[in-house]
Amino acid sequence: MTDSEDISISANLTPLPDRVGVDGLEDKWRGVWDEDGTYTFHNPGERSAVYSIDTPPPTVSGHLHVGHVFSYTHTDIIARYKRMNGFEVLYPMGWDDNGLPTERRVQNYYGVRVDTSLPYDPDFKPPFEGTEGKKIQAKDQVPCSRRNFIELCERLTAQDEKLFENLWRRLGLSIDWSQTYHTIGEHPRRVAQKAFLRNLARGEAYQKDAPGLWDVTFQTAVAQAELESREYPGFYHRIAFRFEDGTPIYIETTRPELLSACVALIAHPDDERYKPYFGKMVTSPLYNVEVPILAHPAAEMDKGAGIAMCCTFGDMTDVEWWRDLHLPTRSIIQRNGRIIMDTPDWIRDAQGRERFAAIEGKTTFSARKEVVEQLQAAGDMDGEPKPTMRMTNFYEKGDKPLEIVTSRQWYLENGGTNKRLNAELIERGKELNFYPDFMRVRYENWVHGLNGDWLISRQRFFGVPFPLWYALDEHGEPDYANPLTPSEDRLPIDPSIDVPEGYSEEQRNQPNGFMAEPDIMDTWATSSLTPQIVTKWAEPGAENESFFKSTFPMDLRPQGQDIIRTWLFSTIDRADLENHCLPWANATLSGWILDPDHKKMSKSKGNVVVPNEPIEKFGADAVRYWAASARLGLDATYDEGQMKIGRRLAIKLLNATKFALAIGREDENHHVGEAATATWNPQDVTEPLDRAAMAKMAKVVYDATESLENYEHSKALEAIEDFFWQFCDDYIELVKNRAYGTAESTGSTPSPQAVKSARTTLGLGLDAFARLLAPFLPYTTEEVWSWMHAGEGSVHRAPWPKPLTYAAAAFKASPDLLAQAGQALTALRGIKSKAKVSMKTPILSVMLNVNDELHDALVPALGDIAEAARVTGRITLRKASDLMEKYARPKDGASDDAAPAETTEEETIIVSDSELGEPPAKKPKQ
RNA sequence: GGGCGAUUAGCUCAGCCGGUUAGAGCGCCACCUUUACACGGUGGAUGUCGGGGGUUCGAAUCCCUCAUCGCCCACCA
């Protein structure tokens, strides 16, 4: 095989449609891709031949959003690009269907709630179906077993997943649907439990009975990563504690209802105002409980009165003081957020006990009101409460401030307490390529700022259960210190159904028997393992082992910037602990979608655009074009104008390709009904203008490739698109007559070689554009590809173009000639535009005054230029030096030659002495 | 309070490791139905590059500062 055969492109040309359009292409090609398995991943058995993508599993909430199509398009462009570069692309889809959002929807949709004491009922029928929107009162909700509830969760999410899948398919995501997982599915459960058991065995997972953040609405513990600070209105209350002699000492608090939980007053050790009192005792108002005044550096002198009431627990600072100063625990808040029902024994004062009885069982809100009234009545409050806005921690999905509750929870090391691990995770962050790079800072900030390990247990129902049981002693008390674990080959298990080795079901919850760990893992504890899930880390068998080796560590994690601290970080944590490496080499971070008023689109704002609408209106390729024109990491404005441009680009590609392929094959009605073959050999490109076009193509291919290698899809698209329009507007216009083999205007018939050169360049060019645009406009490019490569498979499996092919065709020509010829053409069109006549009007004669370099460059393309501009008479090029002479003399004729000196500097081509002919007679409309 | 982005034509955005007259598309104006395309074509007008300072022969580009918008982290007495 010689070099020239190596790079020439053979085409199988089909008959062409008389009219083309983008509508209908989606249905046509989606079916073909499914049938042909165009996007199916085939394990090549070696890591270097694979590009693997850790697709974000969207929360299936039943609500779709254009933001979804935005970021997923970015990833799809990369997937398609890598596939065309010969990689087997593992591009799976996942659904995040476990967790609270699903639970809440199921409760409302079916009108049920979990009662863990109920047994599974295989014939359970929920009282409602599809009641969303209508408010089902809590009292109307029918209790059901956890397993029944989970079945309902699965039923509902299956419906939502179908909606999402339809959208993704419509959008043209090149996902291998056979690799789909959902986070509550069997395989992810196995991964989550296996990874947890290994963390446990290595001592990275542990349980602790400690104060922690607690959501009173959902009645579950929450993790640091799920916190959200929000402004919350409150009041400062100035309250008097008293020394033995009755002297008051004032503290300020926004939470007077916690007065009875006070264990100390705390001031800064350097605070001169309070230094004399450290170590002294004071008594609390209302309850007359003695508490010490202590020093701690976390107290801030300029906050409130400078001395704070430490309660167990009002906030995380209280916890810090309590821990550091070994203070007693006096909890008064229950897990449901209400005050405890029994008057605590540390209140001994009879009147104090009476006062406490008045707030028993109340919410913090009404207890606060009661306590304030009591304080005012007792004369222990100074002045009126002063309103304030303060930042308060909320669970990101909750709407009541978090309380701090002591409970037994499971934790996983994440560098929040282990310094060595923290440093290691920072280091992992440095190894990872972030796109854009500045996102790395957010990761580092977060890891540096961790103040505790990752709380992974949740007191909820729909999620992956901990694979644990506890032995019960003769009194029925669990031995938490020595959990019972299943062997890995039993996974996944549900401890509330399955039985630990060596026990029988009858022993469940019996003295000397066992009990299941009731908690489930947080959603992120499963989601943090998506790389292990999609690469089949936990699946047994040689085939899966090979799969894992070919795909892990993965290549790409695309995700939203808002979940760097959760998903990105926790995934790195898990892979570091389990696999001792980064889970992927690259992470791409998407920005937000803003509505046309630059407000972030969100459901609560009511400005969400449902993605089906623009796809319906403009077509999937057009919507993708809009998404593709935004850079990673930057917010993008929802812009239908951009979609219109995308649609226009797609239509142009269809028409230009049809036109180029039709040349020389048309019958008298311009209809192409016959199939044909063609060989586009770069060596047949012989004309200067054609070579210039190919030189430009080589550069564009090179630039686009470089941009895509750097995950800069928008830059690649811009380069390709720019040249595509230049190719259509200038190059095709300049050569179409030559390609036809006719020369109507100049009267000189082009040589067969010149004709072939033009046709070859058109073929090579449009073949290249189909490939270059394939990642962006998959439907349109597949359509045009099918016209020129019938029976050769999909463009999406065709090789990405190489600069070498076009450089060979360019034969060392400069790309500049194309631009220069384009300028000349523009100048000639300008004559007609200014004269307000049809472009068909012949130019009888014209003089083009150009600078010296341009003069020499344009000479070889003059024939094409004259032909394209319909110059029927003389076209003369004159050098700038001669031009100056001309302007030295007064001149006659047209007035568009004003200000010669300036004009000479600003324009490279000046038209003079032009003479137009008669416009041709208008043809009657057909 | 600490940090990260953004700020360029009416709109959406390029350009930013300093260097000729700051670009594109949309929109706008005028014209043209031309053997691919009216879902079209051709031509044209449009900017104190957020403000202010500085470095430099030269700044949209580098430095300082301020402002506005968005986001992240911290902030519950």
CSV table of N, CA, C and O in Angstrom, one decimal, chain A residues 350-405:
chain,number,residue,atom,x,y,z
A,350,ALA,N,-37.9,23.6,93.5
A,350,ALA,CA,-39.3,23.2,93.3
A,350,ALA,C,-40.0,24.1,92.3
A,350,ALA,O,-40.7,23.6,91.3
A,351,GLN,N,-39.8,25.4,92.4
A,351,GLN,CA,-40.3,26.4,91.5
A,351,GLN,C,-39.8,26.1,90.1
A,351,GLN,O,-40.4,26.2,89.1
A,352,GLY,N,-38.5,25.8,90.1
A,352,GLY,CA,-37.8,25.5,88.8
A,352,GLY,C,-38.4,24.3,88.1
A,352,GLY,O,-38.7,24.3,86.9
A,353,ARG,N,-38.7,23.3,88.9
A,353,ARG,CA,-39.3,22.1,88.3
A,353,ARG,C,-40.7,22.4,87.7
A,353,ARG,O,-41.1,21.9,86.7
A,354,GLU,N,-41.4,23.3,88.4
A,354,GLU,CA,-42.8,23.7,88.0
A,354,GLU,C,-42.6,24.5,86.7
A,354,GLU,O,-43.4,24.2,85.7
A,355,ARG,N,-41.6,25.3,86.6
A,355,ARG,CA,-41.4,26.1,85.4
A,355,ARG,C,-41.1,25.2,84.2
A,355,ARG,O,-41.5,25.4,83.1
A,356,PHE,N,-40.2,24.2,84.5
A,356,PHE,CA,-39.9,23.3,83.4
A,356,PHE,C,-41.1,22.6,82.9
A,356,PHE,O,-41.3,22.4,81.7
A,357,ALA,N,-41.9,22.2,83.9
A,357,ALA,CA,-43.1,21.4,83.5
A,357,ALA,C,-43.9,22.1,82.5
A,357,ALA,O,-44.6,21.5,81.6
A,358,ALA,N,-43.9,23.4,82.5
A,358,ALA,CA,-44.7,24.2,81.6
A,358,ALA,C,-44.2,24.1,80.1
A,358,ALA,O,-45.0,24.5,79.2
A,359,ILE,N,-43.0,23.7,79.9
A,359,ILE,CA,-42.5,23.6,78.5
A,359,ILE,C,-42.4,22.2,78.1
A,359,ILE,O,-42.0,21.9,76.9
A,360,GLU,N,-42.6,21.2,78.9
A,360,GLU,CA,-42.5,19.8,78.5
A,360,GLU,C,-43.3,19.5,77.3
A,360,GLU,O,-44.4,19.9,77.2
A,361,GLY,N,-42.7,18.8,76.3
A,361,GLY,CA,-43.4,18.4,75.1
A,361,GLY,C,-43.6,19.5,74.1
A,361,GLY,O,-44.1,19.2,73.0
A,362,LYS,N,-43.2,20.7,74.4
A,362,LYS,CA,-43.5,21.8,73.5
A,362,LYS,C,-42.4,21.8,72.4
A,362,LYS,O,-41.3,21.3,72.6
A,363,THR,N,-42.7,22.4,71.3
A,363,THR,CA,-41.7,22.7,70.3
A,363,THR,C,-40.8,23.7,70.8
A,363,THR,O,-41.1,24.5,71.7
A,364,THR,N,-39.6,23.8,70.2
A,364,THR,CA,-38.6,24.8,70.7
A,364,THR,C,-39.3,26.2,70.5
A,364,THR,O,-39.0,27.1,71.3
A,365,PHE,N,-40.1,26.4,69.5
A,365,PHE,CA,-40.7,27.7,69.3
A,365,PHE,C,-41.6,28.1,70.4
A,365,PHE,O,-41.5,29.2,71.0
A,366,SER,N,-42.5,27.2,70.8
A,366,SER,CA,-43.4,27.6,71.8
A,366,SER,C,-42.8,27.6,73.2
A,366,SER,O,-43.1,28.3,74.1
A,367,ALA,N,-41.8,26.7,73.4
A,367,ALA,CA,-41.1,26.7,74.6
A,367,ALA,C,-40.3,28.0,74.8
A,367,ALA,O,-40.3,28.5,75.9
A,368,ARG,N,-39.8,28.5,73.7
A,368,ARG,CA,-39.1,29.8,73.8
A,368,ARG,C,-40.0,30.9,74.3
A,368,ARG,O,-39.7,31.7,75.2
A,369,LYS,N,-41.2,30.9,73.8
A,369,LYS,CA,-42.2,31.9,74.1
A,369,LYS,C,-42.5,31.8,75.6
A,369,LYS,O,-42.5,32.8,76.3
A,370,GLU,N,-42.7,30.6,76.1
A,370,GLU,CA,-43.0,30.4,77.5
A,370,GLU,C,-41.9,30.8,78.4
A,370,GLU,O,-42.1,31.5,79.4
A,371,VAL,N,-40.6,30.4,78.0
A,371,VAL,CA,-39.5,30.8,78.9
A,371,VAL,C,-39.3,32.3,78.9
A,371,VAL,O,-39.0,32.8,80.0
A,372,VAL,N,-39.5,32.9,77.8
A,372,VAL,CA,-39.3,34.4,77.8
A,372,VAL,C,-40.3,35.1,78.8
A,372,VAL,O,-40.0,35.9,79.5
A,373,GLU,N,-41.5,34.6,78.7
A,373,GLU,CA,-42.5,35.1,79.6
A,373,GLU,C,-42.2,34.9,81.1
A,373,GLU,O,-42.3,35.8,81.9
A,374,GLN,N,-41.7,33.7,81.3
A,374,GLN,CA,-41.3,33.3,82.7
A,374,GLN,C,-40.1,34.2,83.2
A,374,GLN,O,-40.1,34.7,84.3
A,375,LEU,N,-39.2,34.5,82.3
A,375,LEU,CA,-38.0,35.3,82.6
A,375,LEU,C,-38.5,36.7,82.9
A,375,LEU,O,-38.0,37.4,83.8
A,376,GLN,N,-39.4,37.2,82.1
A,376,GLN,CA,-39.8,38.6,82.3
A,376,GLN,C,-40.6,38.7,83.6
A,376,GLN,O,-40.4,39.6,84.3
A,377,ALA,N,-41.4,37.7,83.9
A,377,ALA,CA,-42.1,37.7,85.1
A,377,ALA,C,-41.2,37.6,86.3
A,377,ALA,O,-41.4,38.3,87.4
A,378,ALA,N,-40.1,36.9,86.2
A,378,ALA,CA,-39.1,36.7,87.3
A,378,ALA,C,-38.2,37.9,87.4
A,378,ALA,O,-37.4,38.0,88.3
A,379,GLY,N,-38.2,38.8,86.4
A,379,GLY,CA,-37.3,39.9,86.4
A,379,GLY,C,-35.9,39.6,86.1
A,379,GLY,O,-35.0,40.3,86.5
A,380,ASP,N,-35.7,38.5,85.4
A,380,ASP,CA,-34.3,38.1,85.0
A,380,ASP,C,-34.0,38.4,83.6
A,380,ASP,O,-32.9,38.0,83.1
A,381,MET,N,-34.8,39.1,82.9
A,381,MET,CA,-34.5,39.5,81.5
A,381,MET,C,-34.3,41.0,81.5
A,381,MET,O,-35.2,41.7,81.9
A,382,ASP,N,-33.3,41.4,80.9
A,382,ASP,CA,-33.0,42.9,80.8
A,382,ASP,C,-33.5,43.4,79.5
A,382,ASP,O,-33.0,43.0,78.4
A,383,GLY,N,-34.5,44.2,79.5
A,383,GLY,CA,-35.1,44.8,78.3
A,383,GLY,C,-35.9,43.9,77.5
A,383,GLY,O,-36.1,42.7,77.9
A,384,GLU,N,-36.2,44.3,76.3
A,384,GLU,CA,-37.0,43.5,75.4
A,384,GLU,C,-36.1,42.7,74.5
A,384,GLU,O,-34.9,43.1,74.2
A,385,PRO,N,-36.5,41.6,73.9
A,385,PRO,CA,-35.7,40.8,73.0
A,385,PRO,C,-35.5,41.7,71.7
A,385,PRO,O,-36.3,42.4,71.3
A,386,LYS,N,-34.2,41.7,71.3
A,386,LYS,CA,-33.8,42.5,70.1
A,386,LYS,C,-33.8,41.6,68.8
A,386,LYS,O,-33.1,40.6,68.8
A,387,PRO,N,-34.5,42.0,67.8
A,387,PRO,CA,-34.5,41.1,66.6
A,387,PRO,C,-33.2,41.0,66.0
A,387,PRO,O,-32.4,42.0,66.0
A,388,THR,N,-32.9,39.9,65.3
A,388,THR,CA,-31.6,39.8,64.7
A,388,THR,C,-31.8,38.7,63.5
A,388,THR,O,-32.7,37.9,63.6
A,389,MET,N,-30.9,38.9,62.5
A,389,MET,CA,-30.9,37.8,61.5
A,389,MET,C,-29.6,37.1,61.7
A,389,MET,O,-28.5,37.8,61.8
A,390,ARG,N,-29.6,35.8,61.7
A,390,ARG,CA,-28.3,35.1,61.9
A,390,ARG,C,-28.3,34.0,60.9
A,390,ARG,O,-29.3,33.5,60.4
A,391,MET,N,-27.1,33.5,60.6
A,391,MET,CA,-26.9,32.4,59.7
A,391,MET,C,-27.1,31.1,60.6
A,391,MET,O,-26.5,31.0,61.6
A,392,THR,N,-27.9,30.2,60.1
A,392,THR,CA,-28.2,29.0,60.9
A,392,THR,C,-28.0,27.8,60.0
A,392,THR,O,-28.3,27.9,58.8
A,393,ASN,N,-27.6,26.7,60.5
A,393,ASN,CA,-27.4,25.5,59.8
A,393,ASN,C,-28.7,24.8,59.5
A,393,ASN,O,-29.5,24.6,60.5
A,394,PHE,N,-28.9,24.5,58.3
A,394,PHE,CA,-30.1,23.7,57.9
A,394,PHE,C,-29.6,22.4,57.2
A,394,PHE,O,-28.5,22.5,56.5
A,395,TYR,N,-30.3,21.4,57.2
A,395,TYR,CA,-30.1,20.3,56.3
A,395,TYR,C,-30.6,20.8,54.9
A,395,TYR,O,-31.6,21.5,54.8
A,396,GLU,N,-29.8,20.5,53.9
A,396,GLU,CA,-30.1,21.2,52.6
A,396,GLU,C,-31.5,20.8,52.1
A,396,GLU,O,-32.0,21.6,51.3
A,397,LYS,N,-32.0,19.7,52.5
A,397,LYS,CA,-33.4,19.4,52.1
A,397,LYS,C,-34.4,19.8,53.1
A,397,LYS,O,-35.6,19.5,52.9
A,398,GLY,N,-34.0,20.3,54.3
A,398,GLY,CA,-35.0,20.5,55.3
A,398,GLY,C,-35.4,22.0,55.5
A,398,GLY,O,-34.8,22.8,54.8
A,399,ASP,N,-36.4,22.3,56.3
A,399,ASP,CA,-36.8,23.7,56.4
A,399,ASP,C,-36.8,24.1,57.9
A,399,ASP,O,-37.3,25.2,58.2
A,400,LYS,N,-36.3,23.3,58.8
A,400,LYS,CA,-36.2,23.7,60.2
A,400,LYS,C,-34.7,23.7,60.6
A,400,LYS,O,-34.0,22.8,60.1
A,401,PRO,N,-34.3,24.6,61.4
A,401,PRO,CA,-32.9,24.6,61.8
A,401,PRO,C,-32.5,23.3,62.4
A,401,PRO,O,-33.3,22.6,63.1
A,402,LEU,N,-31.3,22.9,62.2
A,402,LEU,CA,-30.8,21.6,62.8
A,402,LEU,C,-30.6,21.7,64.3
A,402,LEU,O,-30.2,22.8,64.8
A,403,GLU,N,-31.0,20.7,65.0
A,403,GLU,CA,-30.7,20.6,66.4
A,403,GLU,C,-29.5,19.7,66.6
A,403,GLU,O,-29.0,19.0,65.6
A,404,ILE,N,-29.0,19.6,67.8
A,404,ILE,CA,-27.9,18.7,68.1
A,404,ILE,C,-28.3,17.6,69.0
A,404,ILE,O,-28.8,18.0,70.1
A,405,VAL,N,-28.2,16.4,68.6
A,405,VAL,CA,-28.8,15.3,69.4
A,405,VAL,C,-27.7,14.3,69.5
A,405,VAL,O,-26.9,14.0,68.6
